[in-house]
Amino acid sequence: MKIVKIGGSLITDKAEYKKFNRILAEKILSEISGEKLILVHGGGSFGHIASKKYGLPGKINETTIRGCSIVKNDMALLNNHIISIMVENGMNGIGFSPYHLWNGSEFDYKPVVKSFELGQIPVIYGDAYIDRDEIKIRSGDDIMVDLARIFKPESAIFFSDVDGVFDKDPKKYKDAKLIRRFKNESISFAGIENDVTGGMMKKFHSMIECREMGVKTYLINGQYPERIGDLEGEKFVGTEFV
Ligand code: ATP
Ligand code: IP8
């Protein structure tokens, strides 16, 4: 089985609050339908903009409590858009929020395991959750690391809106070079606007963690989801963690 994260930068317009990119979501989901997998998706403009506005993550107060409700509602809506496409196309997607998986000391993935064993496709998403006196945000990238540990999948695929990991941000530097196979090159990560969970740098560390658990890990441009079909090929475009 594979675990696949669909980045919020693909399925939403990160600059515009709650703008869903249905066409690309449909394209990605149709490419991976038929696979045995667990899906994860990020927040994009359904998660990061309101989190920033309401001070999440942060200590519990009137503002963060309000923010928690708004973010959780917005993320449920984004998840619902994804699940609706899946169900309409014969895929048995089932949504899970880390808010409900948190048991006060850890994330309990038993309901996800059960759903997967029944042949459904669990779709877990980055979301706000309450831990003692704080509202925290569990990123989809952290969830991928949890799933790598629990399910020991054959591969972990991260879809984002760039061709892979570059030596510097390709959106800011035209001469940025794509790293085809990552070992331990030096990389620079520009600060990302509208992202409360650490952007590409965070994802990069999560990908290294997945690889360290023995899972083949790739970053692919989800605008060309068919690249998932050529992971081992000579002409593969993306970054492979070795
Ligand atoms: P979300 O966190 O909402 O799920 P995502 O997982 O798709 O979104 P981002 O956190 O938005 O991904 O990170 C992708 C962005 O990281 C790219 O659009 C790119 O501009 C930026 N970036 C910064 N530094 C680098 C780098 N060295 N290599 C590749 N991309 C980089
Ligand atoms: O986009 C964060 O998940 P990510 C989700 O995978 C929220 O980092 C609510 C900001």
Coordinates of C-alpha atoms and ligand atoms in Angstrom, one line a residue:
M1 CA 0.0 0.0 0.0
K2 CA 0.9 3.6 -0.5
I3 CA 0.4 6.7 1.7
V4 CA -0.2 9.9 -0.4
K5 CA -0.4 13.5 0.8
I6 CA -2.1 16.0 -1.4
G7 CA -0.7 19.4 -0.6
G8 CA -3.0 22.3 0.2
S9 CA -1.1 24.4 -2.4
L10 CA -2.6 22.1 -5.1
I11 CA -6.2 21.7 -4.1
T12 CA -6.7 25.3 -3.0
D13 CA -5.4 28.7 -4.0
K14 CA -3.3 29.5 -1.0
A15 CA -3.7 33.2 -1.5
E16 CA -7.5 33.2 -1.5
Y17 CA -9.5 32.2 1.5
K18 CA -11.4 28.9 1.0
K19 CA -10.8 28.7 -2.8
F20 CA -11.1 25.0 -3.8
N21 CA -9.3 23.8 -7.0
R22 CA -11.8 21.1 -8.0
I23 CA -10.4 20.4 -11.4
L24 CA -6.9 19.5 -10.1
A25 CA -8.4 17.6 -7.2
E26 CA -10.4 15.5 -9.7
K27 CA -7.3 14.9 -11.8
I28 CA -5.2 13.7 -8.9
L29 CA -7.9 11.5 -7.4
S30 CA -8.6 9.9 -10.8
E31 CA -4.8 9.1 -11.2
I32 CA -4.7 7.3 -7.9
S33 CA -8.0 5.6 -8.0
G34 CA -7.7 1.8 -7.9
E35 CA -4.6 1.9 -5.7
K36 CA -4.5 0.5 -2.2
L37 CA -3.9 3.6 -0.2
I38 CA -4.4 6.0 2.7
L39 CA -4.8 9.6 1.7
V40 CA -3.8 12.8 3.6
H41 CA -4.5 16.4 2.6
G42 CA -3.2 19.7 3.8
G43 CA -5.0 22.9 4.6
G44 CA -4.1 25.4 1.9
S45 CA -6.4 28.5 2.2
F46 CA -9.0 26.5 4.2
G47 CA -6.5 26.0 7.0
H48 CA -3.7 28.5 7.1
I49 CA -5.3 31.9 6.6
A50 CA -7.8 31.6 9.4
S51 CA -5.2 29.9 11.7
K52 CA -3.0 32.9 11.2
K53 CA -5.8 35.4 11.8
Y54 CA -6.9 33.8 15.0
G55 CA -3.4 33.1 16.5
L56 CA -3.3 29.4 16.0
P57 CA -1.4 27.5 17.3
G58 CA -1.6 29.3 20.6
K59 CA -2.8 29.2 24.2
I60 CA -6.5 28.9 24.8
N61 CA -8.3 32.3 24.9
E62 CA -11.4 33.7 23.4
T63 CA -9.8 34.4 20.1
T64 CA -8.1 31.0 19.7
I65 CA -11.3 29.2 20.8
R66 CA -13.2 31.0 18.1
G67 CA -10.4 30.3 15.6
C68 CA -10.5 26.6 16.4
S69 CA -14.2 26.4 15.5
I70 CA -13.7 28.3 12.3
V71 CA -10.6 26.4 11.2
K72 CA -12.2 23.0 12.1
N73 CA -15.3 23.9 10.1
D74 CA -13.4 25.1 7.1
M75 CA -11.1 22.0 7.1
A76 CA -14.2 19.7 7.3
L77 CA -15.6 21.6 4.3
L78 CA -12.4 21.0 2.3
N79 CA -12.3 17.3 3.3
N80 CA -16.0 17.1 2.3
H81 CA -15.1 18.5 -1.2
I82 CA -12.5 15.7 -1.6
I83 CA -14.7 12.9 -0.2
S84 CA -17.6 14.0 -2.5
I85 CA -15.4 13.7 -5.6
M86 CA -14.2 10.3 -4.4
V87 CA -17.7 8.9 -3.6
E88 CA -19.1 10.2 -6.9
N89 CA -16.3 8.3 -8.7
G90 CA -16.8 5.0 -6.9
M91 CA -14.0 5.5 -4.3
N92 CA -15.0 4.7 -0.7
G93 CA -13.3 7.7 1.0
I94 CA -13.9 8.3 4.7
G95 CA -12.7 11.5 6.4
F96 CA -10.7 11.6 9.7
S97 CA -9.7 14.8 11.6
P98 CA -6.8 14.6 14.1
Y99 CA -9.1 16.6 16.4
H100 CA -11.1 13.4 17.1
L101 CA -8.1 11.1 16.9
W102 CA -6.3 12.9 19.8
N103 CA -6.9 11.1 23.1
G104 CA -5.2 13.6 25.4
S105 CA -1.7 12.1 25.2
E106 CA -1.3 10.8 21.6
F107 CA -3.1 10.3 18.3
D108 CA -5.0 7.1 18.3
Y109 CA -5.2 5.7 14.7
K110 CA -7.3 2.6 15.6
P111 CA -10.4 3.9 13.7
V112 CA -8.2 4.6 10.6
V113 CA -6.7 1.1 10.8
K114 CA -10.2 -0.4 11.0
S115 CA -11.4 1.6 8.1
F116 CA -8.4 0.6 6.0
E117 CA -8.9 -3.1 6.9
L118 CA -12.5 -2.8 5.7
G119 CA -11.2 -1.7 2.3
Q120 CA -12.2 1.9 2.6
I121 CA -9.8 4.8 1.8
P122 CA -9.2 6.8 4.9
V123 CA -8.6 10.5 4.1
I124 CA -6.9 12.2 7.1
Y125 CA -6.3 15.9 7.1
G126 CA -4.3 18.6 8.8
D127 CA -6.5 20.3 11.5
A128 CA -6.7 22.1 14.8
Y129 CA -7.0 20.1 18.0
I130 CA -7.1 20.9 21.7
D131 CA -4.2 19.8 24.0
R132 CA -4.5 20.9 27.6
D133 CA -4.3 24.7 27.6
E134 CA -3.4 25.1 23.9
I135 CA -5.0 24.9 20.5
K136 CA -2.5 23.1 18.3
I137 CA -2.3 22.3 14.6
R138 CA -1.5 18.8 13.4
S139 CA 0.0 19.2 9.9
G140 CA -0.7 16.7 7.2
D141 CA 3.1 16.2 6.9
D142 CA 3.2 15.0 10.6
I143 CA 0.3 12.7 9.8
M144 CA 2.3 11.1 7.0
V145 CA 5.1 10.4 9.5
D146 CA 2.6 8.7 11.9
L147 CA 1.2 6.6 9.0
A148 CA 4.7 5.6 7.8
R149 CA 5.4 4.3 11.3
I150 CA 2.1 2.5 11.8
F151 CA 1.5 1.0 8.3
K152 CA 5.1 0.6 7.0
P153 CA 3.8 1.3 3.4
E154 CA 5.8 0.5 0.3
S155 CA 6.0 4.2 -0.5
A156 CA 5.1 7.7 0.8
I157 CA 4.2 10.2 -1.9
F158 CA 4.0 13.9 -1.2
F159 CA 2.2 15.9 -4.0
S160 CA 3.0 19.6 -4.0
D161 CA 2.9 22.4 -6.5
V162 CA 6.6 22.3 -7.4
D163 CA 8.6 19.6 -9.4
G164 CA 10.4 18.5 -6.2
V165 CA 12.9 19.7 -3.7
F166 CA 15.2 22.4 -5.1
D167 CA 18.4 23.8 -3.7
K168 CA 16.4 27.0 -3.2
D169 CA 12.8 28.1 -3.7
P170 CA 12.1 27.7 -7.4
K171 CA 9.3 30.2 -7.2
K172 CA 11.7 32.9 -6.1
Y173 CA 14.9 31.9 -7.9
K174 CA 14.9 31.0 -11.7
D175 CA 18.3 29.3 -11.3
A176 CA 17.1 26.9 -8.6
K177 CA 18.2 23.3 -9.3
L178 CA 15.9 20.3 -8.8
I179 CA 17.4 17.7 -6.5
R180 CA 16.5 14.3 -8.2
R181 CA 17.8 12.1 -5.4
F182 CA 18.2 13.6 -2.0
K183 CA 21.0 12.4 0.2
N184 CA 22.4 15.3 2.3
E185 CA 22.7 18.4 0.0
S186 CA 22.4 21.8 1.5
I187 CA 19.0 23.4 0.8
S188 CA 17.6 26.8 1.5
F189 CA 13.8 27.3 2.3
A190 CA 12.3 30.7 1.8
G191 CA 9.7 31.7 4.4
I192 CA 6.2 30.9 3.1
E193 CA 3.4 33.3 3.4
N194 CA 0.0 32.0 4.6
D195 CA 1.5 28.8 6.2
V196 CA 1.4 28.2 9.9
T197 CA 3.0 24.8 9.9
G198 CA 6.4 25.5 8.4
G199 CA 6.0 25.1 4.6
M200 CA 8.5 23.2 2.6
M201 CA 11.1 23.0 5.4
K202 CA 8.7 21.1 7.6
K203 CA 7.6 18.8 4.7
F204 CA 11.3 18.2 4.0
H205 CA 12.0 17.0 7.5
S206 CA 8.9 14.8 7.5
M207 CA 10.0 13.2 4.2
I208 CA 13.4 12.5 5.8
E209 CA 11.7 10.9 8.8
C210 CA 9.5 8.7 6.5
R211 CA 12.7 7.5 4.6
E212 CA 14.5 6.8 7.9
M213 CA 11.7 4.4 8.7
G214 CA 12.5 2.4 5.6
V215 CA 9.7 3.9 3.4
K216 CA 10.6 4.9 -0.1
T217 CA 9.7 8.6 -0.2
Y218 CA 9.0 11.0 -3.1
L219 CA 8.0 14.6 -3.7
I220 CA 6.1 15.0 -7.0
N221 CA 4.4 17.9 -8.7
G222 CA 0.7 17.1 -8.3
Q223 CA -0.1 19.3 -11.4
Y224 CA 1.3 16.2 -13.3
P225 CA 0.0 13.4 -11.1
E226 CA 0.8 10.8 -13.8
R227 CA 4.4 11.1 -12.7
I228 CA 3.4 8.7 -9.9
G229 CA 3.4 5.9 -12.5
D230 CA 7.1 6.3 -13.2
L231 CA 8.7 6.4 -9.7
E232 CA 11.6 4.1 -10.6
G233 CA 12.0 5.1 -14.2
E234 CA 15.0 6.9 -15.8
K235 CA 12.8 9.9 -16.8
F236 CA 11.1 10.3 -13.4
V237 CA 10.6 14.0 -12.6
G238 CA 10.5 14.6 -8.8
T239 CA 12.7 14.1 -5.8
E240 CA 13.4 10.7 -4.3
F241 CA 14.7 10.4 -0.8
V242 CA 17.4 7.7 -0.7
Ligands
ATP1 P1 0.0 22.7 2.6 O1 1.0 22.9 3.7 O2 -1.1 23.8 2.6 O3 -0.6 21.3 2.6 P2 1.8 22.0 0.5 O4 2.0 20.8 1.3 O5 1.4 21.8 -0.9 O6 0.8 23.0 1.2 P3 3.7 24.2 0.9 O7 3.9 24.1 2.4 O8 2.9 25.3 0.4 O9 3.2 22.8 0.4 O10 5.2 24.1 0.3 C1 5.3 24.2 -1.2 C2 6.0 25.5 -1.5 O11 7.4 25.5 -0.9 C3 6.3 25.7 -3.0 O12 5.3 26.3 -3.6 C4 7.6 26.4 -3.0 O13 7.4 27.8 -3.5 C5 8.1 26.5 -1.6 N1 9.6 26.2 -1.4 C6 10.4 26.9 -0.6 N2 11.6 26.4 -0.6 C7 11.6 25.4 -1.5 C8 12.7 24.5 -2.0 N3 13.9 24.5 -1.6 N4 12.3 23.5 -2.9 C9 11.0 23.4 -3.3 N5 10.0 24.2 -2.9 C10 10.3 25.2 -2.0
IP8_2 O1 -1.3 22.1 5.4 C1 -2.3 22.2 8.4 O2 -1.9 21.1 7.6 P1 -0.8 21.2 6.5 C2 -3.8 22.4 8.4 O3 -0.6 19.8 6.0 C3 -4.2 23.7 9.1 O4 0.4 21.8 7.1 C4 -5.5 23.7 9.8 C5 -3.6 24.8 9.0

